[in-house]
Short mmCIF file of C-alpha atoms in Angstrom, two decimals:
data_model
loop_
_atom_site.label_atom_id
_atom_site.label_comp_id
_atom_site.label_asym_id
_atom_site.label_seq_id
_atom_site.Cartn_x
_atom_site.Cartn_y
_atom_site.Cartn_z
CA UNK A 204 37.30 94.30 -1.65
CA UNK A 205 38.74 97.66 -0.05
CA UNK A 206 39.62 100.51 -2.53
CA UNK A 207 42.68 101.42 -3.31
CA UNK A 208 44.51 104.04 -2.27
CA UNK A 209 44.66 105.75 -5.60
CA UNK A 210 40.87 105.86 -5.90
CA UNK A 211 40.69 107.45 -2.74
CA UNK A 212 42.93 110.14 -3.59
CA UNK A 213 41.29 110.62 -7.04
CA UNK A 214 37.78 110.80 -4.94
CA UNK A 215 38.84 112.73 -2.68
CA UNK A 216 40.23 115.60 -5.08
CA UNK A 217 37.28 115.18 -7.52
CA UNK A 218 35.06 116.38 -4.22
CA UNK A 219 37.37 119.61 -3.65
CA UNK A 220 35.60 122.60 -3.88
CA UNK A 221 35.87 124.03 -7.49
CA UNK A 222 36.81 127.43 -6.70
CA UNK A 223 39.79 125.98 -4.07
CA UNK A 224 43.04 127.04 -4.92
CA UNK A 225 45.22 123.84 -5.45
CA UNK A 226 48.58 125.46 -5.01
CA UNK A 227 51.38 125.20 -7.85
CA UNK A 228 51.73 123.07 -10.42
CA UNK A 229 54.70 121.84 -8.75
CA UNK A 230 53.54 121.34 -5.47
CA UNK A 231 50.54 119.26 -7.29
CA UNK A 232 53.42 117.05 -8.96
CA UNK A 233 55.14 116.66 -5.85
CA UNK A 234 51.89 115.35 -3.93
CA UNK A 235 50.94 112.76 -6.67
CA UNK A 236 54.87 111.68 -6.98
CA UNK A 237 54.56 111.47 -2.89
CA UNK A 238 51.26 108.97 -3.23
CA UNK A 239 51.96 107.24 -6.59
CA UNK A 240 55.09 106.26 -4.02
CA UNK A 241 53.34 105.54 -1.09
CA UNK A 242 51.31 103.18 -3.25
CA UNK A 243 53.79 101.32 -4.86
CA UNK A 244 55.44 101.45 -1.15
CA UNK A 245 52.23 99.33 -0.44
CA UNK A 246 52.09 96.95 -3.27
CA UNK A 247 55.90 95.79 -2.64
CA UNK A 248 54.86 95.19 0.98
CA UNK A 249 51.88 93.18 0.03
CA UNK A 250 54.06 91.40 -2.44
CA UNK A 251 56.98 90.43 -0.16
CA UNK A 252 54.24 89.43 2.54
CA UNK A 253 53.42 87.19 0.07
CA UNK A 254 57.03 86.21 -1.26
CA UNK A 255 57.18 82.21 -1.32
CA UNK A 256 59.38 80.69 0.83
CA UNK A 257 59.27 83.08 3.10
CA UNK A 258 57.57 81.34 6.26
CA UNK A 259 58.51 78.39 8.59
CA UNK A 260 56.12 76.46 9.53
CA UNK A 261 57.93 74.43 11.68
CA UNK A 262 56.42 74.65 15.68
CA UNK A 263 53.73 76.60 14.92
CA UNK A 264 50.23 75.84 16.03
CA UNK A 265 47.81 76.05 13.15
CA UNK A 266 44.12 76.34 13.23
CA UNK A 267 42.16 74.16 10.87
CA UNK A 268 39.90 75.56 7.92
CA UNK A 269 36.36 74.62 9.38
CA UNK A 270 33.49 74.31 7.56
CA UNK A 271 30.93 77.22 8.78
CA UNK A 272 32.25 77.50 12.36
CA UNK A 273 35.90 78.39 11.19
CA UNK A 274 34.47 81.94 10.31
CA UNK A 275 36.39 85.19 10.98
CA UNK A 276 34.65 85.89 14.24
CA UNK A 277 35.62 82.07 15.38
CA UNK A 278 39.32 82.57 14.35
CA UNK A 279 39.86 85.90 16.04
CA UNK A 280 38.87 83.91 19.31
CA UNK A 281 41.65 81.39 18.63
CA UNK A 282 44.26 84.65 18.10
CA UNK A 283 43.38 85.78 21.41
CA UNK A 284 44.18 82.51 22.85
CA UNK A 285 47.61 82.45 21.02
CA UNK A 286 47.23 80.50 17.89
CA UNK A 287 49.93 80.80 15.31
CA UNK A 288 48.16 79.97 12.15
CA UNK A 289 44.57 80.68 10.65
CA UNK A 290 43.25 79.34 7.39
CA UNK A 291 39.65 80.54 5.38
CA UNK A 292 36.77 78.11 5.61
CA UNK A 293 36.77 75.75 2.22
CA UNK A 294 35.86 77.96 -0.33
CA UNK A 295 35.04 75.97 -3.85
CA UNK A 296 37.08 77.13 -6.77
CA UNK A 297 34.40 77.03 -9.24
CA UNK A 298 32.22 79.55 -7.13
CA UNK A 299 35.29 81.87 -7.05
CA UNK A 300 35.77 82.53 -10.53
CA UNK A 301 32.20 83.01 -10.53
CA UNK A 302 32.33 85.71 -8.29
CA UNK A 303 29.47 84.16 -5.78
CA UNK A 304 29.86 87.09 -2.90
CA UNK A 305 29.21 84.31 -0.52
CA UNK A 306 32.01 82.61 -1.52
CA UNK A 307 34.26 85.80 -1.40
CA UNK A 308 33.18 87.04 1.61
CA UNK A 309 34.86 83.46 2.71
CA UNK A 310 38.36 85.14 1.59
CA UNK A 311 38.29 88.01 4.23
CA UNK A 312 41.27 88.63 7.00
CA UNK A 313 41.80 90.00 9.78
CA UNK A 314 44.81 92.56 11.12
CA UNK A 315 45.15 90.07 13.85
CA UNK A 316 46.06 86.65 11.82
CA UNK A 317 49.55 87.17 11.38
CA UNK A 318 49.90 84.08 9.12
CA UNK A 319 46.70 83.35 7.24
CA UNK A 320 45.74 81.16 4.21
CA UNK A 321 42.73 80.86 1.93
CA UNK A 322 41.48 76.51 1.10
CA UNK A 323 40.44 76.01 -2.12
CA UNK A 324 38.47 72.81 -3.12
CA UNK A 325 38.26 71.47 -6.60
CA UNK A 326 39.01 69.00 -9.09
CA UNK A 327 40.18 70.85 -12.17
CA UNK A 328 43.21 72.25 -12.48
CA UNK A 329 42.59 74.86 -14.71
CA UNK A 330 39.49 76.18 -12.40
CA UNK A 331 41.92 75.75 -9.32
CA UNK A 332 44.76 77.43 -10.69
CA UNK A 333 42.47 80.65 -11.53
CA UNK A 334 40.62 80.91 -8.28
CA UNK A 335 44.29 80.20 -6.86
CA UNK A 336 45.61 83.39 -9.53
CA UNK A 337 42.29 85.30 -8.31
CA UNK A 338 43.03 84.86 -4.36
CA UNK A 339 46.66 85.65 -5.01
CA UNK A 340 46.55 88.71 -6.68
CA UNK A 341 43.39 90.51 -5.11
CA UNK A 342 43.49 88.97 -1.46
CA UNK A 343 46.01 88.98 1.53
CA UNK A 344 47.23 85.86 1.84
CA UNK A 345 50.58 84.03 3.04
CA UNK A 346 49.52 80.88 1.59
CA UNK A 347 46.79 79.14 -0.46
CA UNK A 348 45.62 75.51 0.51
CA UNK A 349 44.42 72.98 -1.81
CA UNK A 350 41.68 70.36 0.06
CA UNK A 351 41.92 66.99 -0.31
CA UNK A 352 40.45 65.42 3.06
CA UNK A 353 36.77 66.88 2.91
CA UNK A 354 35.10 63.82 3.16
CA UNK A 355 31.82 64.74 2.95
CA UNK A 356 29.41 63.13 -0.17
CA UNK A 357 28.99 66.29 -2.12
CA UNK A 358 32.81 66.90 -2.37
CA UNK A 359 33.46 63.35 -2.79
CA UNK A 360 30.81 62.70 -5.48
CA UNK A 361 31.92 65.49 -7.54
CA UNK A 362 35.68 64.34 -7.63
CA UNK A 363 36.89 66.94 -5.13
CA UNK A 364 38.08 66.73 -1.71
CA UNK A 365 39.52 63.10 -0.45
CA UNK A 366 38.60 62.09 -3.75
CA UNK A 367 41.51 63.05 -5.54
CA UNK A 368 43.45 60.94 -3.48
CA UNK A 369 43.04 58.19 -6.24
CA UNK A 370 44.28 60.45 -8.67
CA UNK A 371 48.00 61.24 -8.58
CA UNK A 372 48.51 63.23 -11.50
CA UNK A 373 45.30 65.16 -11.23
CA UNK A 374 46.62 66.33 -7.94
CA UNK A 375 50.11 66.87 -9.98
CA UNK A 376 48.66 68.99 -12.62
CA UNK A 377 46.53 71.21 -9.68
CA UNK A 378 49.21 71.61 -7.61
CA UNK A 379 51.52 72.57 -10.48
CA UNK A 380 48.74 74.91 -11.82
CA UNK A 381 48.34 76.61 -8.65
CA UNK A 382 52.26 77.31 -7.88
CA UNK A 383 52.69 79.02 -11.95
CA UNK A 384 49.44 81.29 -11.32
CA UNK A 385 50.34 82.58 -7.91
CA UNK A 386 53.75 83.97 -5.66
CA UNK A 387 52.27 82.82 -2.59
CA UNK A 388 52.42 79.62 -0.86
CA UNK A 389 51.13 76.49 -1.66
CA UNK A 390 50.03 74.19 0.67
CA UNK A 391 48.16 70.62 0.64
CA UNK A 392 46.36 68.75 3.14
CA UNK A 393 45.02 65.44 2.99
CA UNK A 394 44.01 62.43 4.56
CA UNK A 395 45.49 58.90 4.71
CA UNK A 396 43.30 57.78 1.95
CA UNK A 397 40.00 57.06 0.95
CA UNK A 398 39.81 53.53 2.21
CA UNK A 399 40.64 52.42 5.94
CA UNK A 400 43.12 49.74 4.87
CA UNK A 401 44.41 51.44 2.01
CA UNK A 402 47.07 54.05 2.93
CA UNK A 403 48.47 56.12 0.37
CA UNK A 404 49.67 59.49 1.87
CA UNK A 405 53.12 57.85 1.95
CA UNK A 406 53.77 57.88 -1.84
CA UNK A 407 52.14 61.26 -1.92
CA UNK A 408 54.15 62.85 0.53
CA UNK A 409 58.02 62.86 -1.36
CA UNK A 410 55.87 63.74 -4.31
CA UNK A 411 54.48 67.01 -2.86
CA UNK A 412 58.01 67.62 -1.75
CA UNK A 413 59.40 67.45 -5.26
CA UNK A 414 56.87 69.96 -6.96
CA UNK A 415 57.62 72.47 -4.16
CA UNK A 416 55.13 72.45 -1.87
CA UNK A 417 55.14 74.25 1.03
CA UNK A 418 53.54 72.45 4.06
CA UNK A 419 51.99 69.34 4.17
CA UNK A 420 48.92 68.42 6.45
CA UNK A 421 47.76 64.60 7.31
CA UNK A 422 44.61 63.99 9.20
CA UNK A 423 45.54 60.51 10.49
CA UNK A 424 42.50 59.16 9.20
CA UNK A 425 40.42 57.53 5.44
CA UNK A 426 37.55 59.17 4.10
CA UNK A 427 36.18 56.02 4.91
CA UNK A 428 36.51 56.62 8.96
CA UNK A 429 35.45 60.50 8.87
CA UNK A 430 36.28 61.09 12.40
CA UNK A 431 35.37 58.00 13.67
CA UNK A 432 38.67 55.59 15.31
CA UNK A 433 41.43 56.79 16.32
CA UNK A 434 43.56 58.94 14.17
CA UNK A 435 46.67 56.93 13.19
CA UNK A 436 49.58 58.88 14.44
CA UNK A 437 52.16 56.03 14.01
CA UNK A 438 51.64 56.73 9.96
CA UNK A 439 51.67 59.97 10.37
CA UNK A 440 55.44 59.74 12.11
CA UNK A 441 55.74 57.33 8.99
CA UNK A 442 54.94 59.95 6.30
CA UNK A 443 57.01 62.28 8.49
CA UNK A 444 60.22 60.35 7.37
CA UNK A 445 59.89 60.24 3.22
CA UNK A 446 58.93 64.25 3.24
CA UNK A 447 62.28 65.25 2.82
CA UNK A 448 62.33 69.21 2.91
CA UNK A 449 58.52 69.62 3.38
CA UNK A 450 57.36 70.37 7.06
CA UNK A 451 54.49 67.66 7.22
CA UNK A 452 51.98 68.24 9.94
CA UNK A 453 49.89 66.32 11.61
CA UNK A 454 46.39 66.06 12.42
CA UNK A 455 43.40 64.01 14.41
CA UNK A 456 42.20 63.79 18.32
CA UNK A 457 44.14 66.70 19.55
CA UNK A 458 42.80 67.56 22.78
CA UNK A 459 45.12 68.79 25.35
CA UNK A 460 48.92 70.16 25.88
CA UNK A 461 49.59 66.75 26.67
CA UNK A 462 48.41 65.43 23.50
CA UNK A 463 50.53 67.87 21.33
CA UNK A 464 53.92 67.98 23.23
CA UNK A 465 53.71 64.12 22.90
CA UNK A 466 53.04 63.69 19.20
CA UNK A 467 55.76 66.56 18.73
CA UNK A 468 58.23 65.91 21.20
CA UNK A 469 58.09 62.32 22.68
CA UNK A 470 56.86 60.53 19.59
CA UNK A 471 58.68 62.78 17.50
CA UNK A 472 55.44 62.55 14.70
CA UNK A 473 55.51 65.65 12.60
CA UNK A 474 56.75 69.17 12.56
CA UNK A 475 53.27 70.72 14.29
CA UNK A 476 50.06 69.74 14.53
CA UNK A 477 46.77 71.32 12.98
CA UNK A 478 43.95 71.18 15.24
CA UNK A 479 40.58 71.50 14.63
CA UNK A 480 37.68 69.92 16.79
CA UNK A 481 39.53 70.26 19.74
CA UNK A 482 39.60 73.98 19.17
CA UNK A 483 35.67 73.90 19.05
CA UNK A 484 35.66 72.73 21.98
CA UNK A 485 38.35 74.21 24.01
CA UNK A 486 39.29 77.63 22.01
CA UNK A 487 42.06 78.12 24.70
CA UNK A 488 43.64 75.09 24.16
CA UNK A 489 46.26 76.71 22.16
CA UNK A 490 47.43 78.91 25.71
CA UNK A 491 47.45 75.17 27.49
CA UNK A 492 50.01 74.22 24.71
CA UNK A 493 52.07 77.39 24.78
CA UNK A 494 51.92 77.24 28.88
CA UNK A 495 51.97 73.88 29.25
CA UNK A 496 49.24 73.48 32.11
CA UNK A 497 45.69 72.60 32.65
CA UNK A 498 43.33 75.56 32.60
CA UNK A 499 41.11 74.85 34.58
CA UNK A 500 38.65 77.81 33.14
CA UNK A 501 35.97 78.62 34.96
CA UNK A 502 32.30 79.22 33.70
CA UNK A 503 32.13 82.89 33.65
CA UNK A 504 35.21 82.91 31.60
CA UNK A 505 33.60 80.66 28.82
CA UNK A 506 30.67 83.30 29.00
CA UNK A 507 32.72 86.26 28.41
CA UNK A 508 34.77 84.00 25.41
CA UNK A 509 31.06 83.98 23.71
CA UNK A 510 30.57 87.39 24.83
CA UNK A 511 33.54 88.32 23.02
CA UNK A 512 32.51 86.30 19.86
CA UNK A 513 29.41 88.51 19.55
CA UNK A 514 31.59 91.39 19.87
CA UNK A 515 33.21 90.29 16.97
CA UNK A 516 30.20 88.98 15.14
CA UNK A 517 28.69 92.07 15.25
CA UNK A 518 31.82 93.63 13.67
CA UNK A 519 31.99 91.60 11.39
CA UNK A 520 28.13 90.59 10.43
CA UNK A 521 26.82 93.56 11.52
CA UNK A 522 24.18 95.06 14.33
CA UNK A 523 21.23 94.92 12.24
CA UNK A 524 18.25 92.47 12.31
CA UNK A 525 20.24 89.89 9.77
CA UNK A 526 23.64 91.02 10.90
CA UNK A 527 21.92 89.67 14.41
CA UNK A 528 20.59 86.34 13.28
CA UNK A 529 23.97 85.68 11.62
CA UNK A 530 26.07 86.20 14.96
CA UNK A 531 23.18 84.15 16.71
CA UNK A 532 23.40 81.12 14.05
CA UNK A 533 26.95 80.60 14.80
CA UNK A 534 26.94 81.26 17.93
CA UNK A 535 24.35 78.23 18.17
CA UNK A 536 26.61 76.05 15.54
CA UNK A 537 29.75 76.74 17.92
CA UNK A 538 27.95 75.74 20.81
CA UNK A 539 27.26 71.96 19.42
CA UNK A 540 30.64 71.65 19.72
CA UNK A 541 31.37 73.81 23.11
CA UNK A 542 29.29 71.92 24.93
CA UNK A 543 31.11 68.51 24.64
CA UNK A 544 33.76 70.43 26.83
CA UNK A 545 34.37 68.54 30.82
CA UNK A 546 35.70 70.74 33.43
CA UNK A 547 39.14 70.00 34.05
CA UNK A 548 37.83 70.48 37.78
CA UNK A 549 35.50 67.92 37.62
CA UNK A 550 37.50 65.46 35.99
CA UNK A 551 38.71 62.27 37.68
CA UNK A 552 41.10 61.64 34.99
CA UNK A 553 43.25 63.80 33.05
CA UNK A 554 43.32 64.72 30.11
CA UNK A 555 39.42 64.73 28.86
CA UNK A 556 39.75 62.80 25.20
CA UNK A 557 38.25 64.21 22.32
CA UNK A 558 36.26 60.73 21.36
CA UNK A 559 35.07 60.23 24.74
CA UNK A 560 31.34 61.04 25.37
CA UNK A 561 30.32 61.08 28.74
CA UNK A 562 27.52 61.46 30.67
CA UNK A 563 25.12 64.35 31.46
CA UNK A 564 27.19 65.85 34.75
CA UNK A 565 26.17 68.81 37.33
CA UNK A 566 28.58 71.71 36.99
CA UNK A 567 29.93 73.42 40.01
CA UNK A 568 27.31 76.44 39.81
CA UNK A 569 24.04 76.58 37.37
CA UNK A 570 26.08 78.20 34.41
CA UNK A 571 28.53 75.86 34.40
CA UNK A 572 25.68 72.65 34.34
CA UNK A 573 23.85 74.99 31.22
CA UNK A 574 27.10 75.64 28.81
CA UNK A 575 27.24 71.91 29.60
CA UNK A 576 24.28 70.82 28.04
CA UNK A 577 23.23 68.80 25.10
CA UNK A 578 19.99 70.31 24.21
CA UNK A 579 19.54 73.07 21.20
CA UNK A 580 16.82 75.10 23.68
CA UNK A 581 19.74 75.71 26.32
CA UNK A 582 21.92 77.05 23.64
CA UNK A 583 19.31 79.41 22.64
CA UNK A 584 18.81 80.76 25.92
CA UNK A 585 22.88 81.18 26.15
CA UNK A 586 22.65 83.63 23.05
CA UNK A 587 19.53 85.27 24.55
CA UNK A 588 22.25 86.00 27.39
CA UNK A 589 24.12 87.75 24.65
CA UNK A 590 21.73 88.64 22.23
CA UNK A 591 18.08 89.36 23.26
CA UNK A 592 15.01 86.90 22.84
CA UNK A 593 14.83 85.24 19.65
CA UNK A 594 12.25 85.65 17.45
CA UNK A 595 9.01 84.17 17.72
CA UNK A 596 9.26 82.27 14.72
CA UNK A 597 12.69 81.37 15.37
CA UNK A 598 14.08 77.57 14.51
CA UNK A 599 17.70 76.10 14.92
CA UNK A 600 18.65 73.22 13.02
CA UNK A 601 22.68 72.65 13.89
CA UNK A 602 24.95 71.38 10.55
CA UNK A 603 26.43 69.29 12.59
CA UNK A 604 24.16 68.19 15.00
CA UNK A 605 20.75 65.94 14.49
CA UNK A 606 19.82 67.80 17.78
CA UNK A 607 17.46 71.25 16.89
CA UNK A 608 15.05 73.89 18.16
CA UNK A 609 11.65 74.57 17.24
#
């Protein structure tokens, strides 16, 4: 974490030289009045950044916490393209008391994300409520999120993630822990329930209302379904109507302007929409929704988006040999996703759904056909595009992706 502005000062007068005149006694006063004020000055901004209550949600696009490939770099991207609201990849509570500097390093913002939020995952409340306490008072943050949709085994296994779905008061007593140990924001999001004929967000909902949560988020599907089926937006517009004075969003297939403005709009579903593999794949997705039109972006635009990742990789990883690899790993994980993007100007029927999988197509010029490929090696040679040549012992084995290079 940054130092503060008091050790700088002390630093920076402990370095004077000794035989330096400081001045008066009373012009020394006067300088340490003027930065023990600019300090506190600092510390009340922080705190009223952070004042609950203060933010509404309502309308606002919102970028979903993303395992690995919601990293800083990734969610500066969706800022440029307009996005309202940014969230930290799931960091586990356990590993934050600890003080695991991978797990911190998780917690980091950006000047650009005007509204941003830190996910914590976990299934006691007393280890939630002090990685909650820890975020709060050392970390920028509008809001903390507690996870409970991860569906993946590990989570699941261990009792955290969509598994506390079948525990009401355990989600009670975190969510009750978390809003005494912080003045931030607390917000929950969660899935329909762990089965795929067993819905129980809608006795949850009013409940999260009632202990003063602050936003609600429903991925329209179980654990059971992952993100296979269609997500259930009809339920979701059926939660929408028992959360009384909690904005619920929705979430699950969003994919295009048309998508959003109907669920929000039309259908009337939920107060905004959180969108997450959609933004893999089309990053300015969030300027079709604000716009309102088809962006038909062409190829050397998606380059310079990636080019403009690196850029920010490399700020934020760094520009030496491992600062390198890191930038090129998530470049490559990104690009599993990116790939599964259609050309709206190739389309014969808009808009491209985020389920459909189509077949291997021939882009209007060579670039376009290559950021449409399937295969690991053609990512590679994108980020060699960027990046250099690989090493010769490089491999790539995507997270999310069977697909690799050797």
């Amino acid at each position: 974490f940054p130092r503060t502005q008091e050790f700088d000062v002390q630093w920076q007068a402990s370095m004077k030289d000794n035989g330096a005149q400081a001045g008066s006694a009373n012009t020394e006063e006067s300088a340490r009045d003027a930065q023990d004020d600019t300090v506190k000055t600092e510390q009340a901004s922080k705190r009223q950044r952070k004042a609950r209550g203060r933010i509404d949600y309502r309308g606002k696009t919102y970028l979903a916490p993303l395992t690995t490939v919601g990293n800083l770099p990734f969610r500066r991207v969706c800022k440029e393209f307009g996005v309202n609201i940014t969230c930290s990849e799931m960091a586990i509570a356990g590993n934050i008391i600890q003080g695991q500097g991978s797990e911190l390093a998780l917690l980091k913002r950006h000047a650009s994300e005007d509204i941003f939020g830190v996910q914590l995952a976990g299934n006691r409340a007393d280890i939630v409520g002090k990685a909650a306490e820890f975020v709060s008072n050392n970390c920028d943050v509008d809001f903390i999120d507690l996870n409970m949709g991860c569906p993946i085994d590990m989570a699941f296994n261990n009792g955290g993630g969509s598994a506390l779905l079948a525990h009401p008061r355990k989600i009670e007593r975190i969510v009750r822990t978390m809003l005494a140990a912080t003045d931030c924001d607390i917000t929950v999001k969660f899935r329909t329930g762990i089965s795929r004929d067993v819905n129980v967000a809608h006795k949850l909902v009013p409940q999260f209302a009632s202990w003063g949560t602050a936003l609600g988020t429903l991925h329209g599907r179980s654990r059971q379904q992952r993100y296979t089926k269609v997500a259930d937006w009809d339920y979701i517009g059926e939660c929408q109507n028992v959360a009384e004075t909690m904005p619920l969003f929705g979430g699950g297939d969003v994919m295009s302007w048309e998508d959003y403005w109907g669920h929000m709009e039309t259908q009337k579903q939920c107060d905004g929409i959180m969108i997450g593999r959609g933004a893999l794949i089309k990053p300015w997705l969030f300027r079709e929704i604000e716009e309102r039109r088809v962006w038909d972006i062409s190829a050397s635009e998606r380059l310079d988006m990636l080019r403009q990742f690196t850029r920010f990789g490399m700020e934020h990883w760094g520009t030496d040999t491992q600062g390198i690899a890191n930038v090129r790993r998530y470049l490559l994980e990104w690009q599993s996703f990116l790939h599964r993007y259609i050309p709206a100007g190739i389309l014969e029927v808009l808009p491209q759904k985020i389920n459909e999988r189509p077949p291997a197509f021939v882009g209007r010029n060579d670039l376009e056909t290559l950021l449409s490929s399937p295969l690991a090696s053609d990512w590679v040679k994108i980020s060699e595009m960027l990046l250099g040549p690989v090493p010769d012992d490089f491999t790539f084995v995507p997270k999310h992706k069977s697909n690799s290079y050797e």
